């Protein structure tokens, strides 16, 4: 984008650019989202930044009105396959639970020094500063929106004590947490607003999920979706929780209620929820690339998002059970698996509602799956995958190809829905082949790095 594009988007308060850039006002020292309802400042008083971290490190403090911490994370360069993008993915997936710079560099296969250099070049801040900015921005979101006490907010944001939290928060925002917090402390559920860049094709997301719904785990309403989840901690144990999200197109977002056993993992869980709905998608950028690949503009489904699975393992199990059977049959098999192996809990508040949790790799690996009416070879594949995932909790999906019974389609499906990989082209899929017979001029290579969205658009035509 150039200055003219920034200016036009700012003055029109165009929600499509929410999260793509931020505007800072030199006279007030405050930075805002481009959708801020405040009277737009004069252009000569405005400075533009691609990330909130750049604005913070330049000495600006976040606006209390439009709350930049609520913007979707969709910078203009986010589609580029870069080391920084991978680093950010690891940071946001891991949260603030002890990931060291050296460990992050090792995962990326580079040195600490080179990692710092890349962050400075592309984000304008060091990795350490970026992480701390995310901590403070998330804390600000919790202070504004939840009834959590300040000490729990500090804990949820990765601080071991309140004093360090207070010092860091005031240094970056110029205000204390107490000055920001307005809601009284109570046991009310944790509620967060999660924004996106419009349009969001809720009907497509809803219909795709409806035919694949997991009984006892997922709930789906006309404008809402909820589910239970397991979260694997750094100690190898699981914590449990559930969430419910209500779509608010008038607010360009979702109102999300979260119940979680340990608030320490609230940040990575909230990021996973964003991934489930694909809230960080830069729709304008994606659509232009898909059309550039030859997909007919009039057939384009505006606002399609990738309906995410909670984990690659869950997506992999679903894909294996779906081999050579209909979606309905695969979902029935999945529900049978959950009924026999998933943990469950019946509420005691009078409605006797039973919640189920998706089986862990260990639970499936220990079973002979005799209750599933599928070929023995497929049962063996399920157990093989579960055993591998239990031994390699941080293993990459691409390594599944080494396992007997798992082919490229299963791996790519799990990468697309479980890892939120935006560049998966399922050219071996029967539905994609049928769609290509209708539109043979489509060149998927030109849709990079957004071929997952091309895949879903092709499916939507069938």
Short mmCIF file of N, CA, C and O in Angstrom, two decimals, residues 7 14 33 39 64 92 103 167 173 196 231 240 250 289 292-293 304 359 402 436 438 441:
data_model
loop_
_atom_site.label_atom_id
_atom_site.label_comp_id
_atom_site.label_asym_id
_atom_site.label_seq_id
_atom_site.Cartn_x
_atom_site.Cartn_y
_atom_site.Cartn_z
N UNK A 7 -4.39 6.75 3.33
CA UNK A 7 -5.22 7.92 3.61
C UNK A 7 -6.69 7.66 3.26
O UNK A 7 -7.59 7.96 4.04
N UNK A 14 -12.59 2.24 6.36
CA UNK A 14 -12.85 1.00 5.63
C UNK A 14 -12.48 -0.21 6.49
O UNK A 14 -11.31 -0.44 6.78
N UNK A 33 -6.81 2.11 15.15
CA UNK A 33 -7.18 1.31 14.00
C UNK A 33 -7.74 2.24 12.93
O UNK A 33 -8.26 3.32 13.26
N UNK A 39 -12.93 11.71 15.28
CA UNK A 39 -12.78 12.62 14.15
C UNK A 39 -11.39 12.45 13.54
O UNK A 39 -10.38 12.53 14.26
N UNK A 64 -7.96 4.36 23.57
CA UNK A 64 -8.91 3.73 24.47
C UNK A 64 -10.29 3.59 23.84
O UNK A 64 -11.15 2.90 24.38
N UNK A 92 2.52 -17.07 18.59
CA UNK A 92 1.08 -16.96 18.90
C UNK A 92 0.48 -18.31 19.28
O UNK A 92 -0.47 -18.36 20.06
N UNK A 103 15.36 -21.07 21.70
CA UNK A 103 14.51 -22.20 21.29
C UNK A 103 13.75 -21.86 20.02
O UNK A 103 13.58 -22.71 19.13
N UNK A 167 4.55 -2.71 36.18
CA UNK A 167 5.66 -1.89 35.67
C UNK A 167 5.72 -1.92 34.15
O UNK A 167 5.87 -0.88 33.49
N UNK A 173 2.12 1.60 28.05
CA UNK A 173 0.86 2.28 27.76
C UNK A 173 0.73 3.63 28.46
O UNK A 173 -0.20 4.39 28.14
N UNK A 196 -12.70 -9.37 12.78
CA UNK A 196 -12.17 -9.83 11.50
C UNK A 196 -12.34 -8.72 10.47
O UNK A 196 -13.05 -7.73 10.69
N UNK A 231 -6.21 -28.85 25.75
CA UNK A 231 -5.01 -28.07 25.44
C UNK A 231 -3.80 -28.76 26.07
O UNK A 231 -3.75 -28.98 27.27
N UNK A 240 -8.67 -28.83 30.16
CA UNK A 240 -9.92 -28.86 29.41
C UNK A 240 -10.61 -27.51 29.44
O UNK A 240 -10.39 -26.69 30.33
N UNK A 250 -22.61 -7.08 12.48
CA UNK A 250 -22.69 -5.63 12.66
C UNK A 250 -21.45 -5.07 13.36
O UNK A 250 -21.12 -3.90 13.23
N UNK A 289 -5.88 -12.62 -5.64
CA UNK A 289 -4.96 -13.65 -6.10
C UNK A 289 -5.71 -14.82 -6.74
O UNK A 289 -5.25 -15.40 -7.73
N UNK A 292 -6.82 -13.78 -10.09
CA UNK A 292 -5.62 -13.74 -10.93
C UNK A 292 -5.26 -15.13 -11.46
O UNK A 292 -4.66 -15.28 -12.52
N UNK A 293 -5.65 -16.17 -10.69
CA UNK A 293 -5.36 -17.55 -11.09
C UNK A 293 -6.34 -18.07 -12.14
O UNK A 293 -6.21 -19.22 -12.58
N UNK A 304 -15.15 -16.35 2.02
CA UNK A 304 -14.94 -17.74 2.45
C UNK A 304 -13.76 -17.81 3.42
O UNK A 304 -12.71 -17.21 3.19
N UNK A 359 -11.00 -37.55 21.82
CA UNK A 359 -10.00 -38.45 22.39
C UNK A 359 -8.58 -37.96 22.13
O UNK A 359 -8.27 -37.43 21.06
N UNK A 402 5.59 -40.62 6.40
CA UNK A 402 6.43 -41.78 6.68
C UNK A 402 5.64 -42.93 7.31
O UNK A 402 6.15 -44.05 7.42
N UNK A 436 -12.26 -28.68 -12.11
CA UNK A 436 -11.29 -28.32 -13.15
C UNK A 436 -11.78 -28.72 -14.54
O UNK A 436 -11.39 -28.11 -15.54
N UNK A 438 -14.74 -28.26 -15.44
CA UNK A 438 -15.63 -27.15 -15.79
C UNK A 438 -14.82 -25.90 -16.14
O UNK A 438 -15.15 -25.17 -17.08
N UNK A 441 -9.15 -23.60 -17.39
CA UNK A 441 -8.20 -22.51 -17.55
C UNK A 441 -7.59 -22.04 -16.22
O UNK A 441 -6.66 -21.23 -16.20
#
